[in-house]
Coordinates of C-alpha atoms and ligand atoms in Angstrom, one line a residue:
X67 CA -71.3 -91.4 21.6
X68 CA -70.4 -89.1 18.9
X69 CA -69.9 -90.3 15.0
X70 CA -68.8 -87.7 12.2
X71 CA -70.6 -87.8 8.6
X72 CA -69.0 -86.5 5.5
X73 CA -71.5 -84.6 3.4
X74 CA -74.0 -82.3 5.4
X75 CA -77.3 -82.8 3.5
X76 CA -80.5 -84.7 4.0
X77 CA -78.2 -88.1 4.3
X78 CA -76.2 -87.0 7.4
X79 CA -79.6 -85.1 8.6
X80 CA -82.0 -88.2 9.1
X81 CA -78.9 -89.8 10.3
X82 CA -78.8 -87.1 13.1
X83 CA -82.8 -87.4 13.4
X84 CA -82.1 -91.9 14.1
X85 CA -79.2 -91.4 15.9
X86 CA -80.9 -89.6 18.4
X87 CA -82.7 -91.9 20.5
X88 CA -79.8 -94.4 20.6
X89 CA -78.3 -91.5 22.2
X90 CA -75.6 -91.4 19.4
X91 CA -74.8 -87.5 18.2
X92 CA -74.5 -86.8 14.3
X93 CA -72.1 -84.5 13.6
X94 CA -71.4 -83.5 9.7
X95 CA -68.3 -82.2 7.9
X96 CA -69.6 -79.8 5.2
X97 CA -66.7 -80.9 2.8
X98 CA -66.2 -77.5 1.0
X99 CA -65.2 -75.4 4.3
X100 CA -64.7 -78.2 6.4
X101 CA -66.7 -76.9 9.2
X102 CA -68.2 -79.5 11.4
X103 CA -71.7 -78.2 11.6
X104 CA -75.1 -79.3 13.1
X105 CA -76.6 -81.5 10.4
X106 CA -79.9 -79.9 11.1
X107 CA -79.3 -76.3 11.0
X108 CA -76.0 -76.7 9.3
X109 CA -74.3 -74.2 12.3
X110 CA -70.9 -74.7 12.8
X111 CA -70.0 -76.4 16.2
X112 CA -67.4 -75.0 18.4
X113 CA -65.1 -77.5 17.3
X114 CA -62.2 -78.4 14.5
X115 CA -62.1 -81.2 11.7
X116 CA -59.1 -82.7 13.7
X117 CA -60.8 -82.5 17.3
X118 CA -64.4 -83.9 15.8
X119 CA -62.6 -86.9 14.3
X120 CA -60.5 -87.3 17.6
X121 CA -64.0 -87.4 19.6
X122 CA -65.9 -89.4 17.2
X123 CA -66.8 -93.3 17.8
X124 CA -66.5 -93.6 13.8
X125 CA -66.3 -91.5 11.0
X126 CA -69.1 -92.4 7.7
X127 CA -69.7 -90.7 4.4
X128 CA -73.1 -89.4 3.5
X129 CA -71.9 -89.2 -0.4
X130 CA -68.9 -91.2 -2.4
X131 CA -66.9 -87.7 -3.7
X132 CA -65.6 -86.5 -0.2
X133 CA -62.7 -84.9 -1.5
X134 CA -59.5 -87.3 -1.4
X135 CA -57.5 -85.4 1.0
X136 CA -60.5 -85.5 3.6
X137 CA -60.8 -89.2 3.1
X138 CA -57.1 -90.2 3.3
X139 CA -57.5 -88.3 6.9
X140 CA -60.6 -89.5 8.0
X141 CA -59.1 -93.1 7.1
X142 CA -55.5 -92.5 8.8
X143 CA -58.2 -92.0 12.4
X144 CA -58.7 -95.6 12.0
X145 CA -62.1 -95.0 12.4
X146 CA -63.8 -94.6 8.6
X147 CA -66.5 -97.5 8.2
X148 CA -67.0 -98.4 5.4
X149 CA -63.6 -98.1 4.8
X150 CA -61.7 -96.0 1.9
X151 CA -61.5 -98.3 -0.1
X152 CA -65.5 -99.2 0.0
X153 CA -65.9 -95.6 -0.8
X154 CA -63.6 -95.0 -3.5
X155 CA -65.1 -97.6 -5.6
X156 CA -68.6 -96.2 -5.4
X157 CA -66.9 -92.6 -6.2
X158 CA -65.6 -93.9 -9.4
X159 CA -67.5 -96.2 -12.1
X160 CA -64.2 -97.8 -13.3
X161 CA -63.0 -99.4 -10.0
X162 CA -66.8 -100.2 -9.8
X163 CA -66.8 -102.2 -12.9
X164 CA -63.4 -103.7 -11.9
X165 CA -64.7 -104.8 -8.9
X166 CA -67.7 -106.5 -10.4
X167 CA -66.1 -108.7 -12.9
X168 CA -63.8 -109.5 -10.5
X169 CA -66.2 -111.0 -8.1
X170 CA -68.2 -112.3 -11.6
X171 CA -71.3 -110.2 -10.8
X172 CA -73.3 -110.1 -13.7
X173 CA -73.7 -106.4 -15.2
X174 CA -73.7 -104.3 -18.6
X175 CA -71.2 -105.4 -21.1
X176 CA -69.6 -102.3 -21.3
X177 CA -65.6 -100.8 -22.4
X178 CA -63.5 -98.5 -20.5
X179 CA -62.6 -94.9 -22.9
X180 CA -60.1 -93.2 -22.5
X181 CA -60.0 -92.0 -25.8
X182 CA -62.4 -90.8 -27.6
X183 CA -61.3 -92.6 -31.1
X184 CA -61.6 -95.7 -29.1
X185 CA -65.6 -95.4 -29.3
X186 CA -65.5 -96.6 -32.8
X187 CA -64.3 -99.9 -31.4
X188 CA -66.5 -100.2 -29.2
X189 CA -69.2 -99.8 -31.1
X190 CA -68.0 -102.7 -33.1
X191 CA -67.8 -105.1 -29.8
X192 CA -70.8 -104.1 -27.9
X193 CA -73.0 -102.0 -30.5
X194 CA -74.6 -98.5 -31.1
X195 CA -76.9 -98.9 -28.1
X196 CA -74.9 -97.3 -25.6
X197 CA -75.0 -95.4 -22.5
X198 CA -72.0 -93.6 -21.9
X199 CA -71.3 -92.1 -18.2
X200 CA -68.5 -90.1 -16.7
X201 CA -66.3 -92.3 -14.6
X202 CA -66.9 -90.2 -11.1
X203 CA -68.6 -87.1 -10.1
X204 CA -71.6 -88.1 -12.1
X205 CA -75.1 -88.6 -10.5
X206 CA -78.5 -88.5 -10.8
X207 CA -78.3 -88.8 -14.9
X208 CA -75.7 -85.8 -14.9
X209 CA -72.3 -86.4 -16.4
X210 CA -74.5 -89.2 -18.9
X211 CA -74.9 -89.5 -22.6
X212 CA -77.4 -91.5 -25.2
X213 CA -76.1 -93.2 -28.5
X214 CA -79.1 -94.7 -30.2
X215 CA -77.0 -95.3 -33.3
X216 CA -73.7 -95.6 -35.8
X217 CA -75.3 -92.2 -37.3
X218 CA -75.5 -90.2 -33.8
X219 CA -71.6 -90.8 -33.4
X220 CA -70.0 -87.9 -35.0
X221 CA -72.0 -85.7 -33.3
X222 CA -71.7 -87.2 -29.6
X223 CA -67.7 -87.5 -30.4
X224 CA -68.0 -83.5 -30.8
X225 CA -69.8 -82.9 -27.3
X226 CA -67.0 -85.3 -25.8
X227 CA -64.1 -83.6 -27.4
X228 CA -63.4 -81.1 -24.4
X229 CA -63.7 -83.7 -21.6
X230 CA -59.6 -85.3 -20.4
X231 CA -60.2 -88.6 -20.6
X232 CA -57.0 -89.2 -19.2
X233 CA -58.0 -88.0 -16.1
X234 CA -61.6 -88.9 -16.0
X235 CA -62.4 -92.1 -18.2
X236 CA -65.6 -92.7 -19.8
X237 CA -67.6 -96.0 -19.7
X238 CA -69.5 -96.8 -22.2
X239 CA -72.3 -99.2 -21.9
X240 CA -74.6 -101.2 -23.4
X241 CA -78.4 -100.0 -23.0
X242 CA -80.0 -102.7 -21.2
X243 CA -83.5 -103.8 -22.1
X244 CA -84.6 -104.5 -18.3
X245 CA -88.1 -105.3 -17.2
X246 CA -87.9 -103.0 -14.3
X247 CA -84.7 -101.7 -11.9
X248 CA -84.4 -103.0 -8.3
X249 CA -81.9 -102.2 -5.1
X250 CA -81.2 -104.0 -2.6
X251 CA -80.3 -102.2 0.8
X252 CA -78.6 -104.1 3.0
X253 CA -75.8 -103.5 6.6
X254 CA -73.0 -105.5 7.5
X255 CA -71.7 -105.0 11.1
X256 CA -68.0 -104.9 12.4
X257 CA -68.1 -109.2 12.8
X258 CA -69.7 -109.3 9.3
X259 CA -73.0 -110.4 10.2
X260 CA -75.6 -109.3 7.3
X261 CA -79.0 -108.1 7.3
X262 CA -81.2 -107.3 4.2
X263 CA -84.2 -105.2 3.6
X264 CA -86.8 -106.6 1.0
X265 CA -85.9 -105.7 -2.6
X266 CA -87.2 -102.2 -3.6
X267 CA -88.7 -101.8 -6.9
X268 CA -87.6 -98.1 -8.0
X269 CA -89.2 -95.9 -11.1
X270 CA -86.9 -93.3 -12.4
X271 CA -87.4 -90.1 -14.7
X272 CA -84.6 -88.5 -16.7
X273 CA -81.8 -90.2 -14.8
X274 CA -83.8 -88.9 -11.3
X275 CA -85.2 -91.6 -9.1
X276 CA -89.0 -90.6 -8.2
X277 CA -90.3 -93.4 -6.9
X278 CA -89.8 -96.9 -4.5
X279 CA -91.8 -99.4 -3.5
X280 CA -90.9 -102.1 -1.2
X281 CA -91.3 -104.5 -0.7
X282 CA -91.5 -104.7 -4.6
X283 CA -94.5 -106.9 -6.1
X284 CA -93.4 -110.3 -8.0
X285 CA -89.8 -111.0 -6.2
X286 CA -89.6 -115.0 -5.8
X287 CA -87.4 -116.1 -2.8
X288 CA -85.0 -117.2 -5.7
X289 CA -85.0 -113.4 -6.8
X290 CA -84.4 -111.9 -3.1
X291 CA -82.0 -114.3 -2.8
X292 CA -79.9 -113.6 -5.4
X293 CA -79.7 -110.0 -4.4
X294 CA -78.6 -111.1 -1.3
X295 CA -75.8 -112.9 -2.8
X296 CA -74.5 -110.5 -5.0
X297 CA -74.4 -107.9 -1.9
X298 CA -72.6 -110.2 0.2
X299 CA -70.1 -111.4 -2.3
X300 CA -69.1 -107.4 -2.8
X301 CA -69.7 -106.7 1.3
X302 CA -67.3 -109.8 2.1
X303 CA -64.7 -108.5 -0.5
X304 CA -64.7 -104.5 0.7
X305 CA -65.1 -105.6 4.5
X306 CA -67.3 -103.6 4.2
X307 CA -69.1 -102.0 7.5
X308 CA -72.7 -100.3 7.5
X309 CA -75.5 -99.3 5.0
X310 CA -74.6 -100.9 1.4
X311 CA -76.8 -100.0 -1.4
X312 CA -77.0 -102.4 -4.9
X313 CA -79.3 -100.9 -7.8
X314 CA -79.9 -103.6 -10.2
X315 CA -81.8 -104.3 -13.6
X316 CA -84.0 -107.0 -14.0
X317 CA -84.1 -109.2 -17.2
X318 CA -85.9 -112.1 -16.8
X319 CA -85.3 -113.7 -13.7
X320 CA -81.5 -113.0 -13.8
X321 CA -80.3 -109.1 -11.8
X322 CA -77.5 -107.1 -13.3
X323 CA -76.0 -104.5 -11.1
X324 CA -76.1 -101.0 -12.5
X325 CA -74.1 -99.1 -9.2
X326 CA -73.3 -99.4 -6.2
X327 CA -73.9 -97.0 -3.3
X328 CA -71.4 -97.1 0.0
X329 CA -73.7 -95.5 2.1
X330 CA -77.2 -94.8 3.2
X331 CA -79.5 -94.3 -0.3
X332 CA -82.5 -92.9 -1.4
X333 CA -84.2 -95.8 -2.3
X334 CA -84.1 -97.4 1.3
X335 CA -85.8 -93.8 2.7
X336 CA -89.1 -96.1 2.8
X337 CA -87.3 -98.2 5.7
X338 CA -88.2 -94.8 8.2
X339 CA -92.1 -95.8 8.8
X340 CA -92.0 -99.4 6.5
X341 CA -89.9 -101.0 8.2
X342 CA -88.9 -102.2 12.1
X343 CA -85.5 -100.4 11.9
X344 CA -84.7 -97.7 9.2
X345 CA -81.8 -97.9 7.1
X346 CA -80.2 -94.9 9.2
X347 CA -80.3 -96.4 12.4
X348 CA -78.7 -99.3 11.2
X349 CA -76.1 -98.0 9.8
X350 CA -75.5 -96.0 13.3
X351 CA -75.8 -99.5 14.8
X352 CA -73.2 -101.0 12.4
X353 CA -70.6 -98.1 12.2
X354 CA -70.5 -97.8 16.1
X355 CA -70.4 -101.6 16.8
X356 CA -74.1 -102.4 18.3
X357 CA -76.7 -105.3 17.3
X358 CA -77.9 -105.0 14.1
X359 CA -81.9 -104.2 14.1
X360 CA -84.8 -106.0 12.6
X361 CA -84.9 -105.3 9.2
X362 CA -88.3 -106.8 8.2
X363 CA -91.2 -104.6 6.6
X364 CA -94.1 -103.6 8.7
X365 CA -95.9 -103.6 5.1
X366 CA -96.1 -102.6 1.2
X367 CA -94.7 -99.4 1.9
X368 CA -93.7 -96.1 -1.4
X369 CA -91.5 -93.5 -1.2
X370 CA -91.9 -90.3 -3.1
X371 CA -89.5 -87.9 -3.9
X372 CA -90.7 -84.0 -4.1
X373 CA -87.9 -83.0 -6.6
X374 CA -87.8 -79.1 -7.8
X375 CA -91.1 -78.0 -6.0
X376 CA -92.0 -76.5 -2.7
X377 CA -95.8 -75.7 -3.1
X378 CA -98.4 -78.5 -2.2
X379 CA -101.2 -79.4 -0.1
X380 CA -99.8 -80.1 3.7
X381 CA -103.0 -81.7 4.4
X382 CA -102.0 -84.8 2.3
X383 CA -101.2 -85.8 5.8
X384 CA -104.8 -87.1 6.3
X385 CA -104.0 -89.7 4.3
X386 CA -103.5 -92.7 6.6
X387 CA -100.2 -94.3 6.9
X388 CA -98.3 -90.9 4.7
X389 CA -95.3 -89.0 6.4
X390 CA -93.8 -85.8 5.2
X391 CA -89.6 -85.5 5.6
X392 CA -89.0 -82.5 4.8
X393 CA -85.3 -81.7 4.3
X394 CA -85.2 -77.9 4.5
X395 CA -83.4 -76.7 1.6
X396 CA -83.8 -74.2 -1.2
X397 CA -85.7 -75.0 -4.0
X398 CA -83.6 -75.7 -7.7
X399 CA -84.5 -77.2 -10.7
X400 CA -84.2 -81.3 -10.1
X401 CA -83.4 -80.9 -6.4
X402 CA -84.8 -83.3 -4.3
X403 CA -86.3 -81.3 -1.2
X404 CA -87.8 -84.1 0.6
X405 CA -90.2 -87.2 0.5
X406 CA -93.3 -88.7 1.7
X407 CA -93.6 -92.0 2.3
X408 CA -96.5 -94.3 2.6
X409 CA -97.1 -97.4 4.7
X410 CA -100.6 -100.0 3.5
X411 CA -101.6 -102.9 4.5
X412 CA -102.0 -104.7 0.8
X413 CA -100.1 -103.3 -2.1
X414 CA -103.7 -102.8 -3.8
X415 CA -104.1 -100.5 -0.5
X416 CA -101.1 -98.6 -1.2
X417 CA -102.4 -97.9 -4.6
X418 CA -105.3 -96.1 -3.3
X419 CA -103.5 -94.3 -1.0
X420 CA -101.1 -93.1 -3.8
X421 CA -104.2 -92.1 -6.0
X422 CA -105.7 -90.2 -3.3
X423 CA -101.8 -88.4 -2.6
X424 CA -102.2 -87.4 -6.1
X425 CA -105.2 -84.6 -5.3
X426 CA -102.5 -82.9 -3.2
X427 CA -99.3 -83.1 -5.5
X428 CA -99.0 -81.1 -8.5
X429 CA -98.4 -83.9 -10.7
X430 CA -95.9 -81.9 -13.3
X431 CA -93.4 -82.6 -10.8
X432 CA -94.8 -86.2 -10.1
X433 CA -94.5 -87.6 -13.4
X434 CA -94.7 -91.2 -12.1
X435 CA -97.1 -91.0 -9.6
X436 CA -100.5 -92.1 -11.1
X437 CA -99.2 -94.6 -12.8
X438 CA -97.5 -96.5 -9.9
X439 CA -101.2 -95.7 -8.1
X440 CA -102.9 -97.4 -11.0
X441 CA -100.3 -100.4 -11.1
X442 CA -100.6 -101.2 -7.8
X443 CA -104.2 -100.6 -7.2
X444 CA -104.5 -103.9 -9.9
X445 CA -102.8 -105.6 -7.9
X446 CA -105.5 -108.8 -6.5
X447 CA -102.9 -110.8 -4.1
X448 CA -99.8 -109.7 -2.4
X449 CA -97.3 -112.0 -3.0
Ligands
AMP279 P1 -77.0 -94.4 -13.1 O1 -76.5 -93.0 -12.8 O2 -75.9 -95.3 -13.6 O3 -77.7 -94.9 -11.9 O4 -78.0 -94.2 -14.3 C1 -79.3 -93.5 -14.1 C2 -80.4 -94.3 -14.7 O5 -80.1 -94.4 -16.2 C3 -80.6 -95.7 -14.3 O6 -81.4 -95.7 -13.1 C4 -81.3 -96.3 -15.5 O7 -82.7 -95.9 -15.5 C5 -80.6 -95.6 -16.6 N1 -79.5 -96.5 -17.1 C6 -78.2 -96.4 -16.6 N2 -77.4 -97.3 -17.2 C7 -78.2 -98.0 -18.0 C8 -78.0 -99.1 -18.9 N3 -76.7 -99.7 -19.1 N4 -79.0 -99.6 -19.6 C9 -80.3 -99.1 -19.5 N5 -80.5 -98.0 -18.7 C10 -79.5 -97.5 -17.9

């Protein structure tokens, strides 16, 4: 059984690596040439676009901006789960926020620009605490802008100016005062049965997400539940089919969505040695129509992202319960080149086992690390 994955990066490679016992083979479109390649070794495979998507169970997206032409194809096959639709929306923040107040899913009070006089308006209805982000091709705190206050406007209307709002609206949002941000991972198969993963607790850095930890500490049932509500109202609503990904803020006891991912994410990579089945495999098992797997966590389990850096200790592996994944790519500035995850027994366990990862890392490129190891090492009783 073949399936074909838009986007040829890490995504569509640990797809490929959870695919392969099930004796499912991951192809991936690099969406630039088009090529189908090898998602490991990124050869191209003695095939076409048009003869890959013929042989393919299903066609799935490893990132929301496939290029519309390529999606309008891949969703004239029949065979694109999720569906375009599913996919669009997480491509672009306006149809997002549509779609939230639409199914009254509580998130950031925020206006839609589409010109940039209309910012002094909106600092009149929602303030001059603002986050404003592209509408699509954003990510990872790119295409994102701070206003702190009235004074900062001028300026921040001047780095706008050049930007065709027209084509690519702005949303502006208010700045949320959250206690900490959350995402919920969660499939939906072809008969729209769910199944959930434990809320993650995730710690970013300039935009970046560094670190998860799931499940998180403190989440009541009444928490986890409402998660799973808000991903099945907007599953239900997209028919949606496969990995969906929900980052949230948490205010009090209440979750507002921040984004939505259509696909596999970053924060459900702890799901590949904390969990029964990993977030790839089921979304291999939704996409080709088999039994969704057991989604429950083996125990307190963090990811780590290695972004920009290539040199550290590979004996970190004596650590008990860590795993390298190691994704093979050249090294940039900000460029996530793989993660290590590690599975404890307690959350206080964990912590330990994060302190002692620290003697490997070089902690300028960890910048949350010891932190999270110290929180969680307080930690008395798992809850
Ligand atoms: P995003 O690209 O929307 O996921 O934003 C990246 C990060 O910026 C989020 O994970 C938050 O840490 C922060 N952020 C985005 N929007 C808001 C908001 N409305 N209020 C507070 N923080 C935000």
């Amino acid at each position: 059984m073949k399936v074909l994955v838009y986007g040829a990066g890490q995504l569509a490679r640990m797809m490929y690596l959870a695919g392969t016992p099930l004796g499912i083979d991951v192809q991936a479109v690099d969406v630039n040439s088009q090529a189908v390649v090898n998602p490991i070794s990124k050869e191209p495979l003695n095939t076409t676009l048009e003869q890959a998507i013929l042989a393919a169970e299903s066609l799935t997206a490893e990132f929301e901006h496939v290029p519309e032409a390529l999606l309008q194809q891949a969703h004239d096959s029949g065979k694109l789960r999720p569906g375009m639709q599913a996919i669009l929306t997480g491509a672009d923040r306006v149809r997002e926020k549509a779609l939230l107040e639409k199914l009254h899913i509580a998130n950031s009070a925020h206006r839609i620009v589409t010109d940039i006089q209309q910012l002094d308006d909106v600092l009149s209805a929602i303030g001059a605490d603002l986050i404003i982000k592209a509408s699509r091709d954003g990510y990872d705190g790119y295409g994102q802008w701070r206003l702190r206050s009235q004074d900062e406007l001028a300026e921040l209307k001047l780095q706008l100016a050049d930007l065709d709002l027209q084509a690519v609206p702005l949303v502006a949002e208010k700045r949320v005062e959250f206690e900490r941000e959350v995402s919920l991972i969660g499939v939906r198969d072809t008969s729209g049965n769910v199944k959930f993963y434990p809320l993650a607790e995730n710690l970013h850095h300039q935009g970046q997400l560094h670190v998860s930890v799931a499940p998180a500490t403190d989440v009541t049932e009444a928490l986890q539940r409402q998660a799973e509500d808000i991903f099945t109202s907007l599953a239900n609503e997209l028919d949606y089919v496969g990995v969906l990904a929900v980052e949230m803020f948490q205010v009090g006891s209440s979750l507002l969505v921040n984004e939505i991912a259509p696909r596999v994410h970053n924060s459900g990579h702890w799901t590949m040695q904390g969990s029964v089945t990993c977030q790839f495999e089921n979304h291999l098992r939704a996409v080709t129509g088999l039994p969704l797997g057991d989604t429950r966590a083996i125990g307190p389990s963090a990811m780590i992202n290695i972004i920009g850096c290539t040199s550290f200790s590979r004996q970190l592996l004596s650590i008990p319960g860590c795993h390298l994944h190691w994704y093979g790519k050249s090294v940039r500035k900000k460029r996530k080149m793989g993660h290590i995850n590690v599975v404890g027994q307690t959350h206080k366990e964990l912590g330990e086992a994060l302190q002692k990862l620290a003697e490997f890392l070089p902690l300028e490129h960890f910048p949350k690390l010891i932190s999270e190891a110290k929180r969680l090492q307080a930690i008395v009783l798992d809850n």
